[in-house]
Short mmCIF file of C-alpha atoms in Angstrom, two decimals:
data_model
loop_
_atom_site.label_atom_id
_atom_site.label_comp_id
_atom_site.label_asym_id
_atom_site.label_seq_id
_atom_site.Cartn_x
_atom_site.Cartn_y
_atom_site.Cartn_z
CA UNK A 22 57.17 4.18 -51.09
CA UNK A 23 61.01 4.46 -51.67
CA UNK A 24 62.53 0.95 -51.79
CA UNK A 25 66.23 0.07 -51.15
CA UNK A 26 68.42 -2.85 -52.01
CA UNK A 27 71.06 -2.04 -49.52
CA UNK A 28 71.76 -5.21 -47.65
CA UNK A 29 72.36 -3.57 -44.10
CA UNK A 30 69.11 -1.74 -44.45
CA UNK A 31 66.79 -4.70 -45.32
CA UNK A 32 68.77 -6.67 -42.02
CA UNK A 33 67.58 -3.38 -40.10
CA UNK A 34 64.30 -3.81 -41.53
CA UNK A 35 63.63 -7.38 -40.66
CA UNK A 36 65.68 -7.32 -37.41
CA UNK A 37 62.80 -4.38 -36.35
CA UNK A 38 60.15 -6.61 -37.87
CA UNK A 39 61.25 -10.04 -35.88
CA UNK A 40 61.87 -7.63 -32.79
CA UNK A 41 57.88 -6.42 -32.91
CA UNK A 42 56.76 -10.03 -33.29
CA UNK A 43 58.20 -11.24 -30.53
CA UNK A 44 56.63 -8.33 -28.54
CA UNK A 45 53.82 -9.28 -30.10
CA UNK A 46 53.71 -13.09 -29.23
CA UNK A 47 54.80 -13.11 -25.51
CA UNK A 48 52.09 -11.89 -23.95
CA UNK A 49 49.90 -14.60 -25.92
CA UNK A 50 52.68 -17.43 -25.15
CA UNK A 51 52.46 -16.59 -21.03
CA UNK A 52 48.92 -16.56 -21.34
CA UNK A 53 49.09 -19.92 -23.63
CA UNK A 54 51.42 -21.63 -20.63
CA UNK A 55 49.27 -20.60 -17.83
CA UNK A 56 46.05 -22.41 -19.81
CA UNK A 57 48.31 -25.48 -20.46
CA UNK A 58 49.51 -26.01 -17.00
CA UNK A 59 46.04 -25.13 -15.58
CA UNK A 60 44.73 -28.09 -17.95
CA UNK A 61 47.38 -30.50 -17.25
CA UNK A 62 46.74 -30.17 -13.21
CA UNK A 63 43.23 -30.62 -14.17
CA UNK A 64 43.90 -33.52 -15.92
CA UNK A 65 46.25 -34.94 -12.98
CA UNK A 66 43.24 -34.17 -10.11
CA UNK A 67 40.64 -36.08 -11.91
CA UNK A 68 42.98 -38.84 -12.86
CA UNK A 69 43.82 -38.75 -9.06
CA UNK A 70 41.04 -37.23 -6.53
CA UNK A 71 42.76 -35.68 -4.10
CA UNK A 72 43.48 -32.25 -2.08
CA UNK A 73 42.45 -28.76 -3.68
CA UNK A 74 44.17 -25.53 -2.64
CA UNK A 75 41.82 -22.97 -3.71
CA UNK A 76 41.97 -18.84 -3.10
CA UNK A 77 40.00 -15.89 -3.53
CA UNK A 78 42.59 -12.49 -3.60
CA UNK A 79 41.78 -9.40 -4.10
CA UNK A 80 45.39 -8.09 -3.41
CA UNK A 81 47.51 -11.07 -3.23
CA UNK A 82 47.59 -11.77 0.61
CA UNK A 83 45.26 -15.16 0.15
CA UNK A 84 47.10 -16.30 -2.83
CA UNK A 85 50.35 -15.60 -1.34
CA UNK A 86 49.04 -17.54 1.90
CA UNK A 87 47.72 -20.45 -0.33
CA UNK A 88 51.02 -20.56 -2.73
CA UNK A 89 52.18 -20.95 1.38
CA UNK A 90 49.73 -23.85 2.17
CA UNK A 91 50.43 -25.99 -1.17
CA UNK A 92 54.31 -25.95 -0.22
CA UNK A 93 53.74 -27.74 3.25
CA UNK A 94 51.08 -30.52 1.73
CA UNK A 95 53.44 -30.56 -1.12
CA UNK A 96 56.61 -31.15 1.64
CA UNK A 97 54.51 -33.96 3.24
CA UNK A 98 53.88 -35.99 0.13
CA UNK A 99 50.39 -35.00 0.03
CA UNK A 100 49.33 -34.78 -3.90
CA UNK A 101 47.33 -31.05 -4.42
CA UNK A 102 46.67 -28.50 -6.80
CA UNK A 103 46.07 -24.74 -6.32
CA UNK A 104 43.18 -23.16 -8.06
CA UNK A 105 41.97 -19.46 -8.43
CA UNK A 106 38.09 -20.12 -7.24
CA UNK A 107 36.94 -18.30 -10.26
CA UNK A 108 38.41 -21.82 -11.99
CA UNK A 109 36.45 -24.27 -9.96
CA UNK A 110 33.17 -25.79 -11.27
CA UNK A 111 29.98 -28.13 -10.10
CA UNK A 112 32.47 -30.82 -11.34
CA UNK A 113 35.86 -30.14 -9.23
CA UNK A 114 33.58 -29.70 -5.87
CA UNK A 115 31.60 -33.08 -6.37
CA UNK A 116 34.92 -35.15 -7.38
CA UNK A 117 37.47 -33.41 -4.70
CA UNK A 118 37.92 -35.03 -1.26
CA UNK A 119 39.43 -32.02 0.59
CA UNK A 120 39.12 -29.08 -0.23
CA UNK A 121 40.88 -26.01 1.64
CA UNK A 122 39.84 -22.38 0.49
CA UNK A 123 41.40 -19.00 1.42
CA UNK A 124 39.91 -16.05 0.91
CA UNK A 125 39.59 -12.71 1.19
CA UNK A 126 36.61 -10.48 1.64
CA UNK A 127 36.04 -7.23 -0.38
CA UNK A 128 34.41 -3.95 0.97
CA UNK A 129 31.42 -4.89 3.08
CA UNK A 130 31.10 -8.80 2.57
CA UNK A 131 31.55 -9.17 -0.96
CA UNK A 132 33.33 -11.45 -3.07
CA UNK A 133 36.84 -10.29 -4.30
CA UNK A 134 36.42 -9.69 -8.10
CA UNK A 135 37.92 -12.97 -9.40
CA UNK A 136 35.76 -15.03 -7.10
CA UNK A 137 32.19 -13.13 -8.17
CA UNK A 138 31.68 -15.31 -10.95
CA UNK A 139 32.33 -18.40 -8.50
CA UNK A 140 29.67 -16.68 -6.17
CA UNK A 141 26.92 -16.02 -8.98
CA UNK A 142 27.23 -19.43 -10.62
CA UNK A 143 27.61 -21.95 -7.20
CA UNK A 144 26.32 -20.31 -4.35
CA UNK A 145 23.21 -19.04 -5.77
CA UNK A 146 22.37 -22.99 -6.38
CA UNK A 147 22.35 -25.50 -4.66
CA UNK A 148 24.67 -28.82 -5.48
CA UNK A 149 25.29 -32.09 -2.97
CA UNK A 150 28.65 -32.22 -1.76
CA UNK A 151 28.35 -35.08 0.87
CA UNK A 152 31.83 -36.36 0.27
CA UNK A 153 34.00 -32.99 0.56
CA UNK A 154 36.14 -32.25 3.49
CA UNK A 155 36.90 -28.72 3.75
CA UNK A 156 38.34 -26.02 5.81
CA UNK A 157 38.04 -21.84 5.08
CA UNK A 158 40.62 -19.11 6.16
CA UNK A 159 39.12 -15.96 6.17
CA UNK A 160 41.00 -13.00 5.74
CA UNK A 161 39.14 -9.37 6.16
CA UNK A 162 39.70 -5.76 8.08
CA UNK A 163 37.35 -6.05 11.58
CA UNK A 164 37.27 -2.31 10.55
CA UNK A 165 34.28 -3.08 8.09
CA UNK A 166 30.95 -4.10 9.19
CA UNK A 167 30.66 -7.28 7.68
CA UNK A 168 33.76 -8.73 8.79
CA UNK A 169 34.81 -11.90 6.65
CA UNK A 170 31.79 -11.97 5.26
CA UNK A 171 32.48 -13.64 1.83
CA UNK A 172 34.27 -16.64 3.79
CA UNK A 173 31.46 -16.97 6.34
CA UNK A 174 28.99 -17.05 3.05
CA UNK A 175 31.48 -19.48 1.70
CA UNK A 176 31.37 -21.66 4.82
CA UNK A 177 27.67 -21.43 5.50
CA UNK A 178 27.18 -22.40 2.13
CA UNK A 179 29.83 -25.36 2.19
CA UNK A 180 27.86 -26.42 5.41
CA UNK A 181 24.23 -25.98 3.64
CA UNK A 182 25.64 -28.53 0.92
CA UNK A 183 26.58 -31.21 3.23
CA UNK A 184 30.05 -30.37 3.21
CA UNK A 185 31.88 -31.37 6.25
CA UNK A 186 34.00 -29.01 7.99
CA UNK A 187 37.71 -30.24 9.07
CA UNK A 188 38.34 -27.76 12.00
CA UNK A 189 36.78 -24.15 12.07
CA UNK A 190 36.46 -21.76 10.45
CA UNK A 191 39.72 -19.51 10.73
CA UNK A 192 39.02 -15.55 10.92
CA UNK A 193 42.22 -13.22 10.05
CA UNK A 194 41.99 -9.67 10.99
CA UNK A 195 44.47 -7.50 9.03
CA UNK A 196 46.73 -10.22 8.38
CA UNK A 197 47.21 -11.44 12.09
CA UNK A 198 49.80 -13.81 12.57
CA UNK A 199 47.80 -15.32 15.56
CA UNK A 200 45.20 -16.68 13.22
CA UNK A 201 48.07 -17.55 10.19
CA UNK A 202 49.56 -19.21 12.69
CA UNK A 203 46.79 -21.14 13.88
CA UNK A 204 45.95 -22.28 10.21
CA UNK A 205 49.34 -23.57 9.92
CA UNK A 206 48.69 -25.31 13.14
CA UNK A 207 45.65 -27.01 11.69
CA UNK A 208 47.36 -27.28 8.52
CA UNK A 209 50.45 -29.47 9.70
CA UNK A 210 48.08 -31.88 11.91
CA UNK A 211 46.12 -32.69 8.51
CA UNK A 212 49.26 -32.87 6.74
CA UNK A 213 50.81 -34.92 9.37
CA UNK A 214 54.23 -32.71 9.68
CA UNK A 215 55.44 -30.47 11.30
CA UNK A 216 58.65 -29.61 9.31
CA UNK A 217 56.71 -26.39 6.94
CA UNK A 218 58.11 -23.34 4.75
CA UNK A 219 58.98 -20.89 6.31
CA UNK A 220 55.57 -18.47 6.30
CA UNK A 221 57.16 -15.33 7.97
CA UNK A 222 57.01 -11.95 6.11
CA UNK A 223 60.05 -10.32 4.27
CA UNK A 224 61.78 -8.30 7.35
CA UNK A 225 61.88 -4.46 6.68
CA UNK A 226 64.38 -2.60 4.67
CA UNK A 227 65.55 1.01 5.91
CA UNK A 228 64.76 3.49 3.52
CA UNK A 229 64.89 7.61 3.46
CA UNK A 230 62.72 10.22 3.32
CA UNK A 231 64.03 12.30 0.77
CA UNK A 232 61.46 14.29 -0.61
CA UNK A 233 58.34 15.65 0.90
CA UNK A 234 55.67 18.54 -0.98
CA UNK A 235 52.03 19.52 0.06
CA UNK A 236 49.82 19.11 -3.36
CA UNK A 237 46.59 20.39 -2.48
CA UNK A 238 47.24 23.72 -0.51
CA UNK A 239 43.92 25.79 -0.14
CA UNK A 240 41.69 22.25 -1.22
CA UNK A 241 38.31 21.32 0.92
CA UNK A 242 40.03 18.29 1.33
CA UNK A 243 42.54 16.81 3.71
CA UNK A 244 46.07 17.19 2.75
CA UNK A 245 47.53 15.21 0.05
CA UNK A 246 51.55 14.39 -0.15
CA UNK A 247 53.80 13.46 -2.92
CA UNK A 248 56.60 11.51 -0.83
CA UNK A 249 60.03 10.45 -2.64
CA UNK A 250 61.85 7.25 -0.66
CA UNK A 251 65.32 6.03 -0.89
CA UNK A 252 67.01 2.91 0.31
CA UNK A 253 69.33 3.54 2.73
CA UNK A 254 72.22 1.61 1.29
CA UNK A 255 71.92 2.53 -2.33
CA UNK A 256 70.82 -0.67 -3.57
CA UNK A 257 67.26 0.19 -5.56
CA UNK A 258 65.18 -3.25 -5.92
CA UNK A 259 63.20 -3.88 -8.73
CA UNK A 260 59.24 -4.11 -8.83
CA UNK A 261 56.52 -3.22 -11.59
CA UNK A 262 53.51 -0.84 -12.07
CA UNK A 263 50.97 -1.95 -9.92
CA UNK A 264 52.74 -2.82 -6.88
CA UNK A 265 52.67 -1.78 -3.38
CA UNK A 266 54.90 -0.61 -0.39
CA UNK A 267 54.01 -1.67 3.24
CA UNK A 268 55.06 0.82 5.93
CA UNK A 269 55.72 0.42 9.84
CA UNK A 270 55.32 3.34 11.47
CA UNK A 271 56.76 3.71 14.54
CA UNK A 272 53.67 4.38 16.72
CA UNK A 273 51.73 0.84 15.89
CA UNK A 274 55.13 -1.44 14.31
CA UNK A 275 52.49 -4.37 14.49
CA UNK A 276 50.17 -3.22 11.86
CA UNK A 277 51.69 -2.39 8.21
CA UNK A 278 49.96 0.33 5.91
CA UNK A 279 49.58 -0.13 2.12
CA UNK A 280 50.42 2.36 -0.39
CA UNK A 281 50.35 2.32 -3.75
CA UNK A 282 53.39 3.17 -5.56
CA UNK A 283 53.48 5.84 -8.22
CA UNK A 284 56.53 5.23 -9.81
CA UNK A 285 58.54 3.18 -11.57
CA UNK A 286 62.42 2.17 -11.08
CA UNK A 287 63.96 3.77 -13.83
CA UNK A 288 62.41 7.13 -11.52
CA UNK A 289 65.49 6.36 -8.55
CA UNK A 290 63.01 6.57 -6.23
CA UNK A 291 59.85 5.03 -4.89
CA UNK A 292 57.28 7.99 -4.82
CA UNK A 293 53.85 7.84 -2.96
CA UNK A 294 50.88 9.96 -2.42
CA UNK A 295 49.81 9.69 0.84
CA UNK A 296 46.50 11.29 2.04
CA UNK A 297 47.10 12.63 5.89
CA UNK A 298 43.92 10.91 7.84
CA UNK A 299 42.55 12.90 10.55
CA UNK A 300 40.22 10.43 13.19
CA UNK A 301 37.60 11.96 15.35
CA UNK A 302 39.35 13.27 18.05
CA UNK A 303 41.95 15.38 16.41
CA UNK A 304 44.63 12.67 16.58
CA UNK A 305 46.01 11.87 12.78
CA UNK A 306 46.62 8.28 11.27
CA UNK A 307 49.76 6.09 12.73
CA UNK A 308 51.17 5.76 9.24
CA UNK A 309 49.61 9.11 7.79
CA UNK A 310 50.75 11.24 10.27
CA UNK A 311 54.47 10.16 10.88
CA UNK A 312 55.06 9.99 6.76
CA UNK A 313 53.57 13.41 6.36
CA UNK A 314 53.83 15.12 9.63
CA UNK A 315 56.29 13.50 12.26
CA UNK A 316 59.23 12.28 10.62
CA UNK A 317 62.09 15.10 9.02
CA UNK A 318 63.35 14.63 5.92
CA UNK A 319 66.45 11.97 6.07
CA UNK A 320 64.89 10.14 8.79
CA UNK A 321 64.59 6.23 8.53
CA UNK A 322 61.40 4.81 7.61
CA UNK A 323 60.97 1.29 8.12
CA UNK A 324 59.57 0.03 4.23
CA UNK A 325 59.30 -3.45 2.11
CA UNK A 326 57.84 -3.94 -1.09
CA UNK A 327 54.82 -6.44 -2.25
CA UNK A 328 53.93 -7.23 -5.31
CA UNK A 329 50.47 -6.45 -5.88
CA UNK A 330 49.73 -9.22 -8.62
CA UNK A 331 45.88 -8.42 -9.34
CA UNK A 332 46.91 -5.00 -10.37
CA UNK A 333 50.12 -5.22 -12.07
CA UNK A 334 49.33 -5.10 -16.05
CA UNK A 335 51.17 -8.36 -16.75
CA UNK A 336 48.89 -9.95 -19.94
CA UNK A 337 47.05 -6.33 -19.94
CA UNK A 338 50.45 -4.82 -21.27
CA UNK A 339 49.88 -4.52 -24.93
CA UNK A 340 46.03 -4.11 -24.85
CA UNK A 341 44.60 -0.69 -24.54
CA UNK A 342 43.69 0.50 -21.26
CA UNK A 343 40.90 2.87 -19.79
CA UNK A 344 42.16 3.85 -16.45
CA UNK A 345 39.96 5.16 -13.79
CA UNK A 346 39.97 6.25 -10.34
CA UNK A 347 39.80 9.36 -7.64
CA UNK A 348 41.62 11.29 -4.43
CA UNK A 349 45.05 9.08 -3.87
CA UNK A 350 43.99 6.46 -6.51
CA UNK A 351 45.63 8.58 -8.82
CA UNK A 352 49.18 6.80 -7.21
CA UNK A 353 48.54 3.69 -8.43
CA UNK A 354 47.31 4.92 -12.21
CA UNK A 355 50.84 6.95 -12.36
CA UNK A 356 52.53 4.20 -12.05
CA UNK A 357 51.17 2.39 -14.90
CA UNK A 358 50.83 5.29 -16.92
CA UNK A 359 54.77 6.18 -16.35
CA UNK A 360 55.35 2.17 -17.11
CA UNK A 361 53.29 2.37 -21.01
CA UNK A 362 54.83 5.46 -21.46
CA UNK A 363 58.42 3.93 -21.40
CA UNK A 364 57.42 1.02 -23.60
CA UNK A 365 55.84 3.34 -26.11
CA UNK A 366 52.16 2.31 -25.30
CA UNK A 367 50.05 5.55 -26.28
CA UNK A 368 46.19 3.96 -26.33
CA UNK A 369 45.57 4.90 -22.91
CA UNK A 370 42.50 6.45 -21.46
CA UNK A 371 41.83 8.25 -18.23
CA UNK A 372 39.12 8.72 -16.12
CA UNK A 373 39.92 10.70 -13.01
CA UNK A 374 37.79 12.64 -10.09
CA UNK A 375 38.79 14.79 -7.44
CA UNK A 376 37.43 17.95 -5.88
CA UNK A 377 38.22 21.36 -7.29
CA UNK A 378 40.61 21.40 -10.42
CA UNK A 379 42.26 24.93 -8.50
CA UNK A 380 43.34 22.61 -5.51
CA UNK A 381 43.36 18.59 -6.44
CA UNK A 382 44.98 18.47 -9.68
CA UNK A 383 47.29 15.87 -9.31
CA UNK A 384 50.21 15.52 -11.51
CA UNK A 385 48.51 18.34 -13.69
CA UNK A 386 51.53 19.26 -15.92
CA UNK A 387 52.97 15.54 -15.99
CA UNK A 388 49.56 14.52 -17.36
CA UNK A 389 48.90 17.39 -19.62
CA UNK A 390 52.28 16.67 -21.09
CA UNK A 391 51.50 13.33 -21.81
CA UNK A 392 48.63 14.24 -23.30
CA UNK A 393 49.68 16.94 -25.36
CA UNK A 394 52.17 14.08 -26.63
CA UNK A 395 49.85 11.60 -27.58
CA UNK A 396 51.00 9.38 -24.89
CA UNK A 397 47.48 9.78 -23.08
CA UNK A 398 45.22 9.54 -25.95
CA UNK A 399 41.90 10.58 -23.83
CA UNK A 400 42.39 12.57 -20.55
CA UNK A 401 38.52 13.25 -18.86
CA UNK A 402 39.19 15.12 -15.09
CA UNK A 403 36.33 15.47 -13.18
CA UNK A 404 35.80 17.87 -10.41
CA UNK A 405 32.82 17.17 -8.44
CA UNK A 406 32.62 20.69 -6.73
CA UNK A 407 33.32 23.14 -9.57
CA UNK A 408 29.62 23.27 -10.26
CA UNK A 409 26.53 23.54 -8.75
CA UNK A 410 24.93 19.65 -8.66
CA UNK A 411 27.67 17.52 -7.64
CA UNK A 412 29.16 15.57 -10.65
CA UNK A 413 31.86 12.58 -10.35
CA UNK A 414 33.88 10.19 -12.45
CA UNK A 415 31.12 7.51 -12.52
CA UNK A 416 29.00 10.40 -14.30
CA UNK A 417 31.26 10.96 -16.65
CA UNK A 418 32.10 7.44 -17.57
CA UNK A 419 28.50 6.60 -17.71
CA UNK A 420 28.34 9.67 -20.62
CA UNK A 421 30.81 7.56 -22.80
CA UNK A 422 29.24 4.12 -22.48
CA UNK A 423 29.55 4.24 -26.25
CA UNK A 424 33.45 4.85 -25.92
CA UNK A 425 33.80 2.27 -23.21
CA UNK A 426 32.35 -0.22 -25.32
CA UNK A 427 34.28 0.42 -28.08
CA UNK A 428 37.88 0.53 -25.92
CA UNK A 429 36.53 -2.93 -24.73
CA UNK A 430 35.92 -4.65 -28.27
CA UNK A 431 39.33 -3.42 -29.28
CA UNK A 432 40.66 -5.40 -26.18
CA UNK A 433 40.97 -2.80 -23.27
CA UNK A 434 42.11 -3.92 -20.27
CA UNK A 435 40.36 -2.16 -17.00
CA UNK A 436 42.12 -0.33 -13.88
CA UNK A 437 40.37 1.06 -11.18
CA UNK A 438 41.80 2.77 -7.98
CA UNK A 439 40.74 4.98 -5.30
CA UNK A 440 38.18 5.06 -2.79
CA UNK A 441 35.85 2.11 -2.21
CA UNK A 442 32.95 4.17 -0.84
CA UNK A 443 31.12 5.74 -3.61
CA UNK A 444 33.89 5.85 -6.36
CA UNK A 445 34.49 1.64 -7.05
CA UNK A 446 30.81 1.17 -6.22
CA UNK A 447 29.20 3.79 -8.72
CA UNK A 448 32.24 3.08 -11.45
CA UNK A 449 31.54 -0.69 -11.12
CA UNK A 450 27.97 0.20 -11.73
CA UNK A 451 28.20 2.37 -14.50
CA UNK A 452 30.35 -1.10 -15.94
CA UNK A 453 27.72 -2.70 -15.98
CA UNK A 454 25.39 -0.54 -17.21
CA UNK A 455 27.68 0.21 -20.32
CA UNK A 456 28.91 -3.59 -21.10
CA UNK A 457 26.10 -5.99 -18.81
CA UNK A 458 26.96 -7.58 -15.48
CA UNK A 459 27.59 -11.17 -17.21
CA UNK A 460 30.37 -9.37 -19.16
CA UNK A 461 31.85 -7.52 -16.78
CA UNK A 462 32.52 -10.57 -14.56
CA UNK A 463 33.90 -12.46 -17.47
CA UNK A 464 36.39 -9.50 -17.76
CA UNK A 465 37.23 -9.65 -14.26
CA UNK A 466 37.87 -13.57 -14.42
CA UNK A 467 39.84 -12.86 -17.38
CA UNK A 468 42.20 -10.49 -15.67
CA UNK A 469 40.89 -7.62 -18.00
CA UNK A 470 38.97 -5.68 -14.85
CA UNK A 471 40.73 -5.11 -11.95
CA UNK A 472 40.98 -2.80 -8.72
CA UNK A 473 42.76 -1.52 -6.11
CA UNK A 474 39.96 -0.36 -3.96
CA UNK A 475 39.96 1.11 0.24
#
């Protein structure tokens, strides 16, 4: 090792050294305040029984609409905490008065994955709750079969442990402002006020088409679209890996679609990969169709963004991270891929499925760069019809248990996106297999497992 007594050298040398420290300890100091302030609202409830906010998100629309709910108990001088429902025990439901829960369902009835350990431990028991008030908003898609099912479970439950209800149960269908509305209504009678936040959503921004290109041509599959967006007036807003967009299309203003975004601001644009959905009778999704058929190239499209909190990397940032999804998942993976590339983050592992490698390669040369760079350390494609039996990412990831379980003792964080049937179901599966059920759920209640499933 060559040594050197030069002054300006050894200043460079320890101004590096302090600079990688203090990369090193933020992520442990955020995740040090968040346990503080959780205990020190714990410590204020029990000194002072009182009202419990508590949410269950698997995208961020219950905890937004909770963060929402604290504000106008908070404005009426009504003492409350929020809590993630993962964080409640037997202890916080036996000592709270009132109790108000939000959440969200996940697929067909399930428990988002932050509220699964809640589910397993409570509601598989049961526990006397004679002196809790409560009330449950329900949010959920009527376009699955078992519509709000985690909150009716929730509320049958609550009901089964002598709970009492304060008003019923409130169902929200795709984020209908009817029913928001009528939990606020409920809301500001309990509270006794009528003066609340202001609950209504961000307006929408104008932004342009600027780019448009066909990825799959020739592939079994529908068509797939890379889309490149600009803001009309030049002003490009910030947001992280892991976020989303929510698009109006003209056709059905009323109902926004979600899209991952695959890019990341330094890019000058907000790029998407948009899947063109074709319904039974020939006619082609409201959103779908007008992004990748319908509207030119410069047109307007009507666009805000959200932040997507349950899938942004946030604590996960300087952990390892196994990656893993299929079809348009592969948006939301880009994105974080593009975001550890930039901060020099090479242990990164993905898991990726699609059809035929000649059609649905995604991103082929981007990703084979990065890999040929050592900024993807393990790249595994899967294409379930390039051989005879049918073979898909959950296959392949259920091959490399050993390697999972190693990425996950040297701290790997989780990320899956894509397709909720088959894909997140035989991926969460083959997570258990590899690691045990009890473990997975304690990596999803740590924020170390998370997806952006549909």
């Amino acid at each position: 090792m060559i040594w050197t007594n030069d002054p300006t050298r050894l200043m460079l040398v320890a101004s590096l050294a302090m600079s990688y420290a203090l990369v090193c300890l933020a992520p442990y100091l955020r995740t040090r305040r968040k346990r503080v302030a959780a205990q020190r609202a714990k410590a204020e409830a029990a000194a002072t029984p009182g009202w419990i906010v508590a949410y269950a998100s698997q995208t961020g629309n219950a905890e937004d609409l909770a963060g929402q709910t604290l504000a106008t108990l908070r404005l009426a001088g009504i003492a409350a905490q929020m809590s993630e429902l993962s964080e409640l025990h037997t202890e916080d439901l036996q000592r709270a008065e009132r109790i108000l829960f939000l959440v969200s369902t996940y697929g067909e009835g399930d428990a988002p994955d932050a509220a699964a350990a809640f589910a397993g431990r409570l509601m598989t028991n049961g526990l006397a709750l004679p002196q809790l008030h409560y009330a449950v908003l329900a949010l959920g898609d009527s376009a699955y079969a078992q519509f709000c099912g985690f909150g009716r479970a929730l509320d049958q439950w609550l009901q089964a442990q002598g709970a009492q209800s304060l008003f019923p149960r409130i169902e929200v269908d795709r984020s209908s402002a009817e029913a928001i509305g009528a939990w606020r209504q409920q809301l500001s009678h309990l509270a006794g006020t009528s003066d609340a936040p202001d609950w209504s959503a961000p307006a929408f921004d104008h932004w342009c088409l600027a780019e448009r290109k066909l990825l799959n041509p020739g592939s079994a599959g529908a068509p797939v679209y890379h889309l490149e967006l600009e803001p009309l007036d030049g002003a490009l807003p910030a947001w992280e890996s892991g976020d989303l967009v929510q698009i109006s299309a003209p056709s059905d203003p009323e109902r926004a679609r979600e899209y991952s975004i695959a890019s990341m601001p330094a890019d000058g644009r907000v790029h998407l990969l948009v899947r063109l959905h074709t319904h039974e009778d020939g006619s082609h999704g409201a959103a779908s169709g007008w992004l990748t058929r319908q509207a030119a190239l410069g047109d307007a499209i009507q666009l805000r963004l959200r932040q997507h909190r349950r899938f942004r990397l946030e604590d996960n940032a300087q952990r390892p991270l196994i990656l893993i999804g299929n079809g348009s998942g592969i948006a939301g993976l880009r994105g974080h891929l593009k975001a550890r590339t930039a901060s020099g983050r090479a242990r990164n592992w993905l898991l990726f499925g699609e059809r035929n490698e000649a059609h649905d390669y995604h991103y082929r040369d981007e990703l084979a760069t990065w890999h040929l760079h050592a900024k993807l350390e393990k790249l595994d494609m899967v294409f379930s019809r390039d051989q005879p039996q049918r073979r898909y990412v959950q296959d392949s990831l259920a091959e490399q248990a050993d390697e999972v379980r190693a990425w996950v003792a040297a701290g790997a964080a989780i990320y899956v996106c894509g397709s909720l049937d088959g894909m997140a179901a035989g991926v969460d599966a083959a997570l258990a297999a590899a690691l045990g059920r009890a473990a997975l759920d304690q990596l999803a209640a740590a924020g170390r497992y998370r997806r952006d499933v549909y």
